[in-house]
Amino acid sequence: MTTVITAAIAGLGLGAGLIIAIGAQNAYVLRQGLRRQHVFAVASLCCVIDAGLIALGAGGFASLLQAVPSLPDIAAWGGAAFLGAYSLRSFHAALKPGSLTPENGEAPGANLRGALLTTLALSLLNPHVYLDTVILLGGIAAQYVGTERLAFALGAMAASAIWFYGLAYGARRLAPFFANPRSWRLLDAFVGCVMAAIAISLVISQLSG
């Protein structure tokens, strides 16, 4: 039971670290929340997309293990290297923080269809989303088996849901916070710490194994 909870927390932490960043998708969700336009639909679609990609990554890597038994080790070292680089990028961003205001987002759709199409484009036309969810999260999920892998994936999905719904519905209160570069400095520093901690844990687990 403890290992399942630990896996869920690891997924939650990694998912949160990957999703909390200044980007077109988050800017659009924030703007929709500020304008109160199709807030639930946009946030829900973002969550569904993330959940599907995370499930694809976790499930896909599970089937590949039969053909490539060494894949978990390769994924672990690759994930550790990527996370290490990601943490350095986050710490660098913390030194030069940006800001996020409604004007930085994409133009919202005039209707529900337009809003959903814009959300799909911002979510799926970004190559980094596949690296983060399918490859990185899927590779690390392969370190777990059975219910632990499921718990890790659900933890990552929960992080996505908490972030998107929180950002969308808390937009009016969060707007002044995100407009302040100091706030993004703290967030980027937090992301850097999460990424570095998980990278170190992966290296330790590989060396001890």
C-alpha atoms as a PDB file:
ATOM      1  CA  MET A   1       0.000   0.000   0.000  1.00  0.00           C
ATOM      2  CA  THR A   2       2.860   2.346   0.854  1.00  0.00           C
ATOM      3  CA  THR A   3       4.550   1.741  -2.497  1.00  0.00           C
ATOM      4  CA  VAL A   4       1.297   2.462  -4.328  1.00  0.00           C
ATOM      5  CA  ILE A   5       0.913   5.759  -2.478  1.00  0.00           C
ATOM      6  CA  THR A   6       4.556   6.595  -3.176  1.00  0.00           C
ATOM      7  CA  ALA A   7       4.063   5.893  -6.882  1.00  0.00           C
ATOM      8  CA  ALA A   8       0.943   8.087  -6.940  1.00  0.00           C
ATOM      9  CA  ILE A   9       2.798  10.933  -5.237  1.00  0.00           C
ATOM     10  CA  ALA A  10       5.690  10.563  -7.695  1.00  0.00           C
ATOM     11  CA  GLY A  11       3.253  10.773 -10.608  1.00  0.00           C
ATOM     12  CA  LEU A  12       1.513  13.759  -9.059  1.00  0.00           C
ATOM     13  CA  GLY A  13       4.807  15.577  -8.497  1.00  0.00           C
ATOM     14  CA  LEU A  14       6.202  14.852 -11.938  1.00  0.00           C
ATOM     15  CA  GLY A  15       2.927  15.720 -13.645  1.00  0.00           C
ATOM     16  CA  ALA A  16       2.743  19.007 -11.759  1.00  0.00           C
ATOM     17  CA  GLY A  17       6.343  19.854 -12.519  1.00  0.00           C
ATOM     18  CA  LEU A  18       5.854  19.281 -16.242  1.00  0.00           C
ATOM     19  CA  ILE A  19       2.569  21.138 -16.606  1.00  0.00           C
ATOM     20  CA  ILE A  20       3.329  24.274 -14.580  1.00  0.00           C
ATOM     21  CA  ALA A  21       5.063  26.430 -17.150  1.00  0.00           C
ATOM     22  CA  ILE A  22       4.356  29.545 -19.162  1.00  0.00           C
ATOM     23  CA  GLY A  23       3.002  28.403 -22.492  1.00  0.00           C
ATOM     24  CA  ALA A  24       0.343  29.027 -25.118  1.00  0.00           C
ATOM     25  CA  GLN A  25      -1.998  26.362 -23.727  1.00  0.00           C
ATOM     26  CA  ASN A  26      -1.886  27.651 -20.162  1.00  0.00           C
ATOM     27  CA  ALA A  27      -2.191  31.229 -21.385  1.00  0.00           C
ATOM     28  CA  TYR A  28      -5.307  30.295 -23.341  1.00  0.00           C
ATOM     29  CA  VAL A  29      -6.892  28.455 -20.403  1.00  0.00           C
ATOM     30  CA  LEU A  30      -6.139  31.458 -18.197  1.00  0.00           C
ATOM     31  CA  ARG A  31      -7.685  33.860 -20.681  1.00  0.00           C
ATOM     32  CA  GLN A  32     -10.803  31.737 -21.052  1.00  0.00           C
ATOM     33  CA  GLY A  33     -11.122  31.723 -17.282  1.00  0.00           C
ATOM     34  CA  LEU A  34     -10.705  35.473 -17.066  1.00  0.00           C
ATOM     35  CA  ARG A  35     -13.361  35.997 -19.731  1.00  0.00           C
ATOM     36  CA  ARG A  36     -15.547  33.183 -18.331  1.00  0.00           C
ATOM     37  CA  GLN A  37     -15.941  31.709 -21.796  1.00  0.00           C
ATOM     38  CA  HIS A  38     -16.502  27.934 -22.035  1.00  0.00           C
ATOM     39  CA  VAL A  39     -14.338  27.471 -18.942  1.00  0.00           C
ATOM     40  CA  PHE A  40     -15.468  23.949 -18.049  1.00  0.00           C
ATOM     41  CA  ALA A  41     -15.301  22.656 -21.629  1.00  0.00           C
ATOM     42  CA  VAL A  42     -11.804  24.014 -22.256  1.00  0.00           C
ATOM     43  CA  ALA A  43     -10.378  22.772 -18.952  1.00  0.00           C
ATOM     44  CA  SER A  44     -12.040  19.370 -19.398  1.00  0.00           C
ATOM     45  CA  LEU A  45     -10.664  18.943 -22.911  1.00  0.00           C
ATOM     46  CA  CYS A  46      -7.154  19.750 -21.689  1.00  0.00           C
ATOM     47  CA  CYS A  47      -7.537  17.132 -18.960  1.00  0.00           C
ATOM     48  CA  VAL A  48      -8.872  14.494 -21.361  1.00  0.00           C
ATOM     49  CA  ILE A  49      -6.000  15.070 -23.785  1.00  0.00           C
ATOM     50  CA  ASP A  50      -3.406  14.800 -21.036  1.00  0.00           C
ATOM     51  CA  ALA A  51      -5.048  11.714 -19.543  1.00  0.00           C
ATOM     52  CA  GLY A  52      -5.155   9.997 -22.923  1.00  0.00           C
ATOM     53  CA  LEU A  53      -1.512  10.729 -23.674  1.00  0.00           C
ATOM     54  CA  ILE A  54      -0.405   9.644 -20.200  1.00  0.00           C
ATOM     55  CA  ALA A  55      -2.382   6.393 -20.521  1.00  0.00           C
ATOM     56  CA  LEU A  56      -0.901   5.825 -23.972  1.00  0.00           C
ATOM     57  CA  GLY A  57       2.598   6.313 -22.630  1.00  0.00           C
ATOM     58  CA  ALA A  58       2.136   4.076 -19.613  1.00  0.00           C
ATOM     59  CA  GLY A  59       0.343   1.350 -21.567  1.00  0.00           C
ATOM     60  CA  GLY A  60       2.614   1.510 -24.584  1.00  0.00           C
ATOM     61  CA  PHE A  61       5.796   1.144 -22.614  1.00  0.00           C
ATOM     62  CA  ALA A  62       4.316  -1.835 -20.773  1.00  0.00           C
ATOM     63  CA  SER A  63       3.832  -3.764 -24.024  1.00  0.00           C
ATOM     64  CA  LEU A  64       7.267  -2.819 -25.323  1.00  0.00           C
ATOM     65  CA  LEU A  65       8.950  -4.369 -22.288  1.00  0.00           C
ATOM     66  CA  GLN A  66       8.406  -7.839 -23.706  1.00  0.00           C
ATOM     67  CA  ALA A  67      10.406  -6.995 -26.824  1.00  0.00           C
ATOM     68  CA  VAL A  68      13.015  -4.785 -25.137  1.00  0.00           C
ATOM     69  CA  PRO A  69      13.632  -5.935 -21.515  1.00  0.00           C
ATOM     70  CA  SER A  70      16.311  -3.274 -21.019  1.00  0.00           C
ATOM     71  CA  LEU A  71      13.902  -0.463 -21.953  1.00  0.00           C
ATOM     72  CA  PRO A  72      13.131   0.535 -18.321  1.00  0.00           C
ATOM     73  CA  ASP A  73      16.835   1.087 -17.632  1.00  0.00           C
ATOM     74  CA  ILE A  74      17.270   3.060 -20.844  1.00  0.00           C
ATOM     75  CA  ALA A  75      14.171   5.112 -20.072  1.00  0.00           C
ATOM     76  CA  ALA A  76      15.310   5.703 -16.497  1.00  0.00           C
ATOM     77  CA  TRP A  77      18.726   7.046 -17.500  1.00  0.00           C
ATOM     78  CA  GLY A  78      17.236   9.029 -20.373  1.00  0.00           C
ATOM     79  CA  GLY A  79      14.543  10.389 -18.090  1.00  0.00           C
ATOM     80  CA  ALA A  80      17.094  11.339 -15.467  1.00  0.00           C
ATOM     81  CA  ALA A  81      19.165  13.197 -18.071  1.00  0.00           C
ATOM     82  CA  PHE A  82      16.115  14.985 -19.459  1.00  0.00           C
ATOM     83  CA  LEU A  83      14.833  15.903 -16.012  1.00  0.00           C
ATOM     84  CA  GLY A  84      18.247  17.192 -15.030  1.00  0.00           C
ATOM     85  CA  ALA A  85      18.328  19.417 -18.105  1.00  0.00           C
ATOM     86  CA  TYR A  86      14.716  20.454 -17.482  1.00  0.00           C
ATOM     87  CA  SER A  87      15.525  21.467 -13.928  1.00  0.00           C
ATOM     88  CA  LEU A  88      18.466  23.559 -15.106  1.00  0.00           C
ATOM     89  CA  ARG A  89      16.210  25.272 -17.640  1.00  0.00           C
ATOM     90  CA  SER A  90      13.672  25.986 -14.928  1.00  0.00           C
ATOM     91  CA  PHE A  91      16.312  27.441 -12.612  1.00  0.00           C
ATOM     92  CA  HIS A  92      17.580  29.576 -15.489  1.00  0.00           C
ATOM     93  CA  ALA A  93      14.020  30.761 -16.142  1.00  0.00           C
ATOM     94  CA  ALA A  94      13.713  31.645 -12.453  1.00  0.00           C
ATOM     95  CA  LEU A  95      16.610  34.062 -12.910  1.00  0.00           C
ATOM     96  CA  LYS A  96      14.826  35.733 -15.827  1.00  0.00           C
ATOM     97  CA  PRO A  97      11.138  35.424 -14.990  1.00  0.00           C
ATOM     98  CA  GLY A  98       8.426  36.369 -17.423  1.00  0.00           C
ATOM     99  CA  SER A  99       4.843  37.254 -16.767  1.00  0.00           C
ATOM    100  CA  LEU A 100       1.508  35.973 -17.942  1.00  0.00           C
ATOM    101  CA  THR A 101      -1.460  38.237 -18.537  1.00  0.00           C
ATOM    102  CA  PRO A 102      -4.667  37.750 -20.507  1.00  0.00           C
ATOM    103  CA  GLU A 103      -3.203  39.625 -23.426  1.00  0.00           C
ATOM    104  CA  ASN A 104      -0.441  37.007 -23.774  1.00  0.00           C
ATOM    105  CA  GLY A 105      -2.892  34.223 -24.667  1.00  0.00           C
ATOM    106  CA  GLU A 106      -4.313  33.136 -27.971  1.00  0.00           C
ATOM    107  CA  ALA A 107      -7.552  34.776 -29.072  1.00  0.00           C
ATOM    108  CA  PRO A 108     -10.456  32.901 -27.518  1.00  0.00           C
ATOM    109  CA  GLY A 109     -13.040  31.192 -29.700  1.00  0.00           C
ATOM    110  CA  ALA A 110     -16.203  33.189 -30.275  1.00  0.00           C
ATOM    111  CA  ASN A 111     -18.216  30.012 -29.700  1.00  0.00           C
ATOM    112  CA  LEU A 112     -17.798  26.606 -28.090  1.00  0.00           C
ATOM    113  CA  ARG A 113     -16.600  24.960 -31.300  1.00  0.00           C
ATOM    114  CA  GLY A 114     -13.979  27.631 -31.837  1.00  0.00           C
ATOM    115  CA  ALA A 115     -12.801  27.367 -28.242  1.00  0.00           C
ATOM    116  CA  LEU A 116     -12.462  23.567 -28.430  1.00  0.00           C
ATOM    117  CA  LEU A 117     -10.642  23.690 -31.770  1.00  0.00           C
ATOM    118  CA  THR A 118      -8.229  26.261 -30.389  1.00  0.00           C
ATOM    119  CA  THR A 119      -7.650  24.091 -27.319  1.00  0.00           C
ATOM    120  CA  LEU A 120      -6.984  21.044 -29.490  1.00  0.00           C
ATOM    121  CA  ALA A 121      -4.492  22.959 -31.624  1.00  0.00           C
ATOM    122  CA  LEU A 122      -2.613  24.420 -28.670  1.00  0.00           C
ATOM    123  CA  SER A 123      -2.528  21.028 -26.955  1.00  0.00           C
ATOM    124  CA  LEU A 124      -1.689  18.626 -29.786  1.00  0.00           C
ATOM    125  CA  LEU A 125       0.390  20.771 -32.134  1.00  0.00           C
ATOM    126  CA  ASN A 126       3.045  21.258 -29.472  1.00  0.00           C
ATOM    127  CA  PRO A 127       5.738  18.557 -29.904  1.00  0.00           C
ATOM    128  CA  HIS A 128       6.821  18.928 -26.278  1.00  0.00           C
ATOM    129  CA  VAL A 129       3.519  17.522 -25.047  1.00  0.00           C
ATOM    130  CA  TYR A 130       4.401  14.132 -26.545  1.00  0.00           C
ATOM    131  CA  LEU A 131       7.871  14.197 -25.056  1.00  0.00           C
ATOM    132  CA  ASP A 132       6.471  15.081 -21.632  1.00  0.00           C
ATOM    133  CA  THR A 133       3.515  12.691 -21.507  1.00  0.00           C
ATOM    134  CA  VAL A 134       4.061   9.742 -23.839  1.00  0.00           C
ATOM    135  CA  ILE A 135       7.838   9.414 -23.696  1.00  0.00           C
ATOM    136  CA  LEU A 136       8.950  10.870 -20.364  1.00  0.00           C
ATOM    137  CA  LEU A 137       5.976   9.970 -18.167  1.00  0.00           C
ATOM    138  CA  GLY A 138       5.508   6.694 -20.029  1.00  0.00           C
ATOM    139  CA  GLY A 139       9.165   5.802 -19.616  1.00  0.00           C
ATOM    140  CA  ILE A 140       9.152   6.491 -15.900  1.00  0.00           C
ATOM    141  CA  ALA A 141       5.823   4.668 -15.514  1.00  0.00           C
ATOM    142  CA  ALA A 142       7.596   1.603 -16.900  1.00  0.00           C
ATOM    143  CA  GLN A 143       9.676   1.554 -13.710  1.00  0.00           C
ATOM    144  CA  TYR A 144       6.533   0.462 -11.877  1.00  0.00           C
ATOM    145  CA  VAL A 145       4.455  -2.693 -12.209  1.00  0.00           C
ATOM    146  CA  GLY A 146       0.807  -3.519 -11.725  1.00  0.00           C
ATOM    147  CA  THR A 147      -1.129  -1.241  -9.419  1.00  0.00           C
ATOM    148  CA  GLU A 148       1.937   0.929  -8.808  1.00  0.00           C
ATOM    149  CA  ARG A 149       2.091   1.855 -12.495  1.00  0.00           C
ATOM    150  CA  LEU A 150      -1.625   2.616 -12.468  1.00  0.00           C
ATOM    151  CA  ALA A 151      -1.188   4.751  -9.354  1.00  0.00           C
ATOM    152  CA  PHE A 152       1.691   6.663 -10.988  1.00  0.00           C
ATOM    153  CA  ALA A 153      -0.389   7.346 -14.101  1.00  0.00           C
ATOM    154  CA  LEU A 154      -3.430   8.386 -12.057  1.00  0.00           C
ATOM    155  CA  GLY A 155      -1.228  10.694  -9.989  1.00  0.00           C
ATOM    156  CA  ALA A 156       0.032  12.399 -13.140  1.00  0.00           C
ATOM    157  CA  MET A 157      -3.535  12.691 -14.453  1.00  0.00           C
ATOM    158  CA  ALA A 158      -4.663  14.173 -11.143  1.00  0.00           C
ATOM    159  CA  ALA A 159      -1.947  16.821 -11.381  1.00  0.00           C
ATOM    160  CA  SER A 160      -3.239  17.756 -14.834  1.00  0.00           C
ATOM    161  CA  ALA A 161      -6.849  17.997 -13.635  1.00  0.00           C
ATOM    162  CA  ILE A 162      -5.955  20.033 -10.547  1.00  0.00           C
ATOM    163  CA  TRP A 163      -3.895  22.457 -12.610  1.00  0.00           C
ATOM    164  CA  PHE A 164      -6.285  23.032 -15.510  1.00  0.00           C
ATOM    165  CA  TYR A 165      -9.458  23.341 -13.437  1.00  0.00           C
ATOM    166  CA  GLY A 166      -7.646  25.414 -10.824  1.00  0.00           C
ATOM    167  CA  LEU A 167      -6.184  27.713 -13.465  1.00  0.00           C
ATOM    168  CA  ALA A 168      -9.471  28.061 -15.343  1.00  0.00           C
ATOM    169  CA  TYR A 169     -11.749  28.678 -12.382  1.00  0.00           C
ATOM    170  CA  GLY A 170      -9.246  30.570 -10.272  1.00  0.00           C
ATOM    171  CA  ALA A 171      -8.174  32.805 -13.131  1.00  0.00           C
ATOM    172  CA  ARG A 172      -9.737  35.996 -11.825  1.00  0.00           C
ATOM    173  CA  ARG A 173      -7.974  35.670  -8.488  1.00  0.00           C
ATOM    174  CA  LEU A 174      -4.742  34.343  -9.975  1.00  0.00           C
ATOM    175  CA  ALA A 175      -4.387  36.944 -12.733  1.00  0.00           C
ATOM    176  CA  PRO A 176      -2.568  39.522 -10.550  1.00  0.00           C
ATOM    177  CA  PHE A 177      -0.368  36.724  -9.198  1.00  0.00           C
ATOM    178  CA  PHE A 178       0.694  35.516 -12.657  1.00  0.00           C
ATOM    179  CA  ALA A 179       1.235  39.062 -13.900  1.00  0.00           C
ATOM    180  CA  ASN A 180       3.989  39.447 -11.305  1.00  0.00           C
ATOM    181  CA  PRO A 181       7.397  38.176 -12.521  1.00  0.00           C
ATOM    182  CA  ARG A 182       8.300  37.255  -8.932  1.00  0.00           C
ATOM    183  CA  SER A 183       5.474  34.742  -8.884  1.00  0.00           C
ATOM    184  CA  TRP A 184       6.820  32.991 -11.973  1.00  0.00           C
ATOM    185  CA  ARG A 185      10.281  33.058 -10.400  1.00  0.00           C
ATOM    186  CA  LEU A 186       8.902  31.033  -7.487  1.00  0.00           C
ATOM    187  CA  LEU A 187       7.017  28.665  -9.773  1.00  0.00           C
ATOM    188  CA  ASP A 188      10.029  28.073 -12.010  1.00  0.00           C
ATOM    189  CA  ALA A 189      12.190  27.446  -8.952  1.00  0.00           C
ATOM    190  CA  PHE A 190       9.609  24.961  -7.660  1.00  0.00           C
ATOM    191  CA  VAL A 191       9.549  23.155 -11.002  1.00  0.00           C
ATOM    192  CA  GLY A 192      13.340  23.006 -11.012  1.00  0.00           C
ATOM    193  CA  CYS A 193      13.404  21.460  -7.538  1.00  0.00           C
ATOM    194  CA  VAL A 194      10.782  18.841  -8.456  1.00  0.00           C
ATOM    195  CA  MET A 195      12.592  17.858 -11.646  1.00  0.00           C
ATOM    196  CA  ALA A 196      15.976  17.667  -9.922  1.00  0.00           C
ATOM    197  CA  ALA A 197      14.620  15.586  -7.048  1.00  0.00           C
ATOM    198  CA  ILE A 198      13.013  13.029  -9.373  1.00  0.00           C
ATOM    199  CA  ALA A 199      16.132  12.882 -11.575  1.00  0.00           C
ATOM    200  CA  ILE A 200      18.275  12.161  -8.517  1.00  0.00           C
ATOM    201  CA  SER A 201      15.869   9.470  -7.303  1.00  0.00           C
ATOM    202  CA  LEU A 202      16.015   7.763 -10.713  1.00  0.00           C
ATOM    203  CA  VAL A 203      19.807   7.750 -10.687  1.00  0.00           C
ATOM    204  CA  ILE A 204      19.906   6.387  -7.140  1.00  0.00           C
ATOM    205  CA  SER A 205      17.430   3.631  -7.979  1.00  0.00           C
ATOM    206  CA  GLN A 206      19.471   2.587 -11.012  1.00  0.00           C
ATOM    207  CA  LEU A 207      22.760   2.595  -9.125  1.00  0.00           C
ATOM    208  CA  SER A 208      21.307   0.671  -6.187  1.00  0.00           C
ATOM    209  CA  GLY A 209      19.634  -1.850  -8.480  1.00  0.00           C
END
